[in-house]
mmCIF file of C-alpha atoms in Angstrom:
data_model
loop_
_atom_site.group_PDB
_atom_site.id
_atom_site.type_symbol
_atom_site.label_atom_id
_atom_site.label_comp_id
_atom_site.label_asym_id
_atom_site.label_seq_id
_atom_site.Cartn_x
_atom_site.Cartn_y
_atom_site.Cartn_z
ATOM 1 C CA MET H 75 99.432 192.310 77.790
ATOM 2 C CA SER H 76 102.361 191.145 75.685
ATOM 3 C CA GLU H 77 105.400 193.248 75.053
ATOM 4 C CA GLY H 78 105.018 195.391 71.971
ATOM 5 C CA MET H 79 101.212 195.338 72.041
ATOM 6 C CA ARG H 80 99.287 198.409 73.076
ATOM 7 C CA ALA H 81 95.614 198.560 73.905
ATOM 8 C CA PRO H 82 93.931 200.412 71.047
ATOM 9 C CA PHE H 83 91.862 203.452 71.897
ATOM 10 C CA PHE H 84 88.712 204.424 70.094
ATOM 11 C CA GLN H 85 86.965 207.788 70.019
ATOM 12 C CA VAL H 86 83.525 206.961 71.403
ATOM 13 C CA ASN H 87 81.981 210.424 71.356
ATOM 14 C CA VAL H 88 82.740 213.943 72.502
ATOM 15 C CA LEU H 89 81.244 213.527 75.979
ATOM 16 C CA THR H 90 82.921 210.316 77.105
ATOM 17 C CA GLY H 91 86.289 210.683 75.396
ATOM 18 C CA LEU H 92 88.546 207.699 74.774
ATOM 19 C CA ARG H 93 87.771 204.150 75.816
ATOM 20 C CA GLY H 94 90.381 201.395 76.000
ATOM 21 C CA ALA H 95 89.761 198.083 74.279
ATOM 22 C CA LYS H 96 90.706 194.723 75.750
ATOM 23 C CA VAL H 97 93.204 192.692 73.727
ATOM 24 C CA ILE H 98 92.094 189.059 73.535
ATOM 25 C CA GLU H 99 95.151 186.810 73.399
ATOM 26 C CA ASP H 100 93.434 183.431 73.874
ATOM 27 C CA PRO H 101 92.339 181.976 70.497
ATOM 28 C CA ARG H 102 89.479 180.057 72.161
ATOM 29 C CA ALA H 103 87.965 183.215 73.649
ATOM 30 C CA CYS H 104 88.252 185.051 70.350
ATOM 31 C CA ALA H 105 86.860 182.051 68.446
ATOM 32 C CA SER H 106 83.763 181.968 70.643
ATOM 33 C CA LEU H 107 83.038 185.600 69.741
ATOM 34 C CA ILE H 108 83.619 185.043 66.032
ATOM 35 C CA GLN H 109 81.446 181.915 65.919
ATOM 36 C CA LYS H 110 78.437 184.161 66.456
ATOM 37 C CA ALA H 111 78.972 185.513 62.922
ATOM 38 C CA VAL H 112 76.805 184.043 60.181
ATOM 39 C CA ARG H 113 79.543 183.903 57.501
ATOM 40 C CA PRO H 114 82.952 184.562 59.072
ATOM 41 C CA LEU H 115 86.100 185.130 57.048
ATOM 42 C CA LEU H 116 89.570 185.685 58.509
ATOM 43 C CA VAL H 117 91.641 187.953 56.261
ATOM 44 C CA ILE H 118 95.344 187.665 57.076
ATOM 45 C CA GLY H 119 97.635 190.372 55.721
ATOM 46 C CA ALA H 120 101.363 191.071 55.618
ATOM 47 C CA ARG H 121 101.415 192.569 59.113
ATOM 48 C CA ALA H 122 100.774 189.080 60.528
ATOM 49 C CA ILE H 123 104.196 187.893 59.367
ATOM 50 C CA GLU H 124 106.017 190.964 60.712
ATOM 51 C CA HIS H 125 104.426 191.322 64.141
ATOM 52 C CA PHE H 126 105.006 189.200 67.248
ATOM 53 C CA ILE H 127 102.705 188.645 70.208
ATOM 54 C CA GLY H 128 105.160 187.816 72.958
ATOM 55 C CA ASP H 129 107.481 185.216 71.421
ATOM 56 C CA LYS H 130 104.867 183.954 68.964
ATOM 57 C CA LEU H 131 104.393 185.233 65.411
ATOM 58 C CA HIS H 132 101.027 186.951 64.943
ATOM 59 C CA LEU H 133 100.352 184.602 62.019
ATOM 60 C CA GLN H 134 100.549 181.598 64.357
ATOM 61 C CA TYR H 135 97.895 183.210 66.546
ATOM 62 C CA CYS H 136 95.675 183.824 63.489
ATOM 63 C CA LEU H 137 96.053 180.244 62.257
ATOM 64 C CA ALA H 138 95.238 178.860 65.724
ATOM 65 C CA LEU H 139 92.162 181.077 65.821
ATOM 66 C CA ALA H 140 90.998 179.964 62.376
ATOM 67 C CA LYS H 141 91.535 176.315 63.244
ATOM 68 C CA LYS H 142 89.727 176.525 66.593
ATOM 69 C CA ALA H 143 86.728 178.403 65.176
ATOM 70 C CA ARG H 144 86.759 176.615 61.786
ATOM 71 C CA ILE H 145 86.927 179.969 59.989
ATOM 72 C CA PRO H 146 87.903 180.116 56.298
ATOM 73 C CA ILE H 147 91.175 181.951 55.701
ATOM 74 C CA CYS H 148 91.724 184.545 52.996
ATOM 75 C CA ALA H 149 95.443 185.274 52.762
ATOM 76 C CA THR H 150 97.206 188.033 50.911
ATOM 77 C CA ALA H 151 99.985 187.088 48.516
ATOM 78 C CA HIS H 152 102.641 187.975 51.114
ATOM 79 C CA VAL H 153 101.180 185.570 53.660
ATOM 80 C CA LYS H 154 100.505 182.514 51.484
ATOM 81 C CA LYS H 155 104.045 181.114 51.608
ATOM 82 C CA LYS H 156 104.306 181.514 55.370
ATOM 83 C CA THR H 157 100.931 179.819 56.004
ATOM 84 C CA LEU H 158 102.119 176.858 53.942
ATOM 85 C CA GLU H 159 105.274 176.697 56.091
ATOM 86 C CA PHE H 160 103.028 176.312 59.143
ATOM 87 C CA GLY H 161 101.077 173.533 57.412
ATOM 88 C CA THR H 162 97.901 175.479 56.639
ATOM 89 C CA ILE H 163 96.482 175.974 53.163
ATOM 90 C CA PRO H 164 94.489 179.221 52.846
ATOM 91 C CA ASP H 165 90.957 178.867 51.463
ATOM 92 C CA SER H 166 91.618 181.772 49.119
ATOM 93 C CA ILE H 167 94.486 184.045 48.124
ATOM 94 C CA TYR H 168 93.876 187.601 46.975
ATOM 95 C CA ASP H 169 95.776 190.834 46.631
ATOM 96 C CA ILE H 170 94.774 193.208 49.446
ATOM 97 C CA ILE H 171 93.214 195.643 46.962
ATOM 98 C CA GLU H 172 91.002 192.849 45.588
ATOM 99 C CA ILE H 173 89.895 191.895 49.100
ATOM 100 C CA ILE H 174 88.944 195.473 49.928
ATOM 101 C CA HIS H 175 87.159 195.833 46.603
ATOM 102 C CA HIS H 176 85.121 192.643 47.097
ATOM 103 C CA LEU H 177 84.198 193.424 50.702
ATOM 104 C CA THR H 178 82.632 196.727 49.673
ATOM 105 C CA PHE H 179 79.924 194.837 47.765
ATOM 106 C CA ARG H 180 77.189 193.374 49.955
ATOM 107 C CA ASP H 181 76.122 190.951 47.222
ATOM 108 C CA TRP H 182 79.574 189.342 46.937
ATOM 109 C CA LYS H 183 79.123 185.650 47.694
ATOM 110 C CA GLY H 184 82.673 185.072 48.826
ATOM 111 C CA GLU H 185 85.292 182.767 47.462
ATOM 112 C CA LYS H 186 83.794 180.273 45.003
ATOM 113 C CA LYS H 187 80.296 181.678 45.663
ATOM 114 C CA ARG H 188 80.120 179.846 49.006
ATOM 115 C CA GLU H 189 79.003 182.862 51.028
ATOM 116 C CA ILE H 190 81.793 182.561 53.577
ATOM 117 C CA MET H 191 82.199 186.135 54.704
ATOM 118 C CA THR H 192 80.248 188.238 57.156
ATOM 119 C CA TRP H 193 79.724 191.955 57.703
#
């Protein structure tokens, strides 16, 4: 596991306690899991431009993942400029509050009514 990354722990239930999750660092492995989704959408927020995985910016990892899996990218306003610096144009740009608001509605068809997100 890369320096600065910790395995997240999730409370499973009272009887079994905490269970560690595996961090997937290979974009191809992660892409194969995401491709099972009917309407995937990768939302990239401000944390992606502040956080490093090893010597690589988290945003670079996200962009490689989106490219490999052909996943549409929804970037927050903070991330748009940085994605353009890496030569990627986000499919949509929203404020994080708007993204959260839209994702709470099951009938939301996604950006430009293309039904690009999944639950």
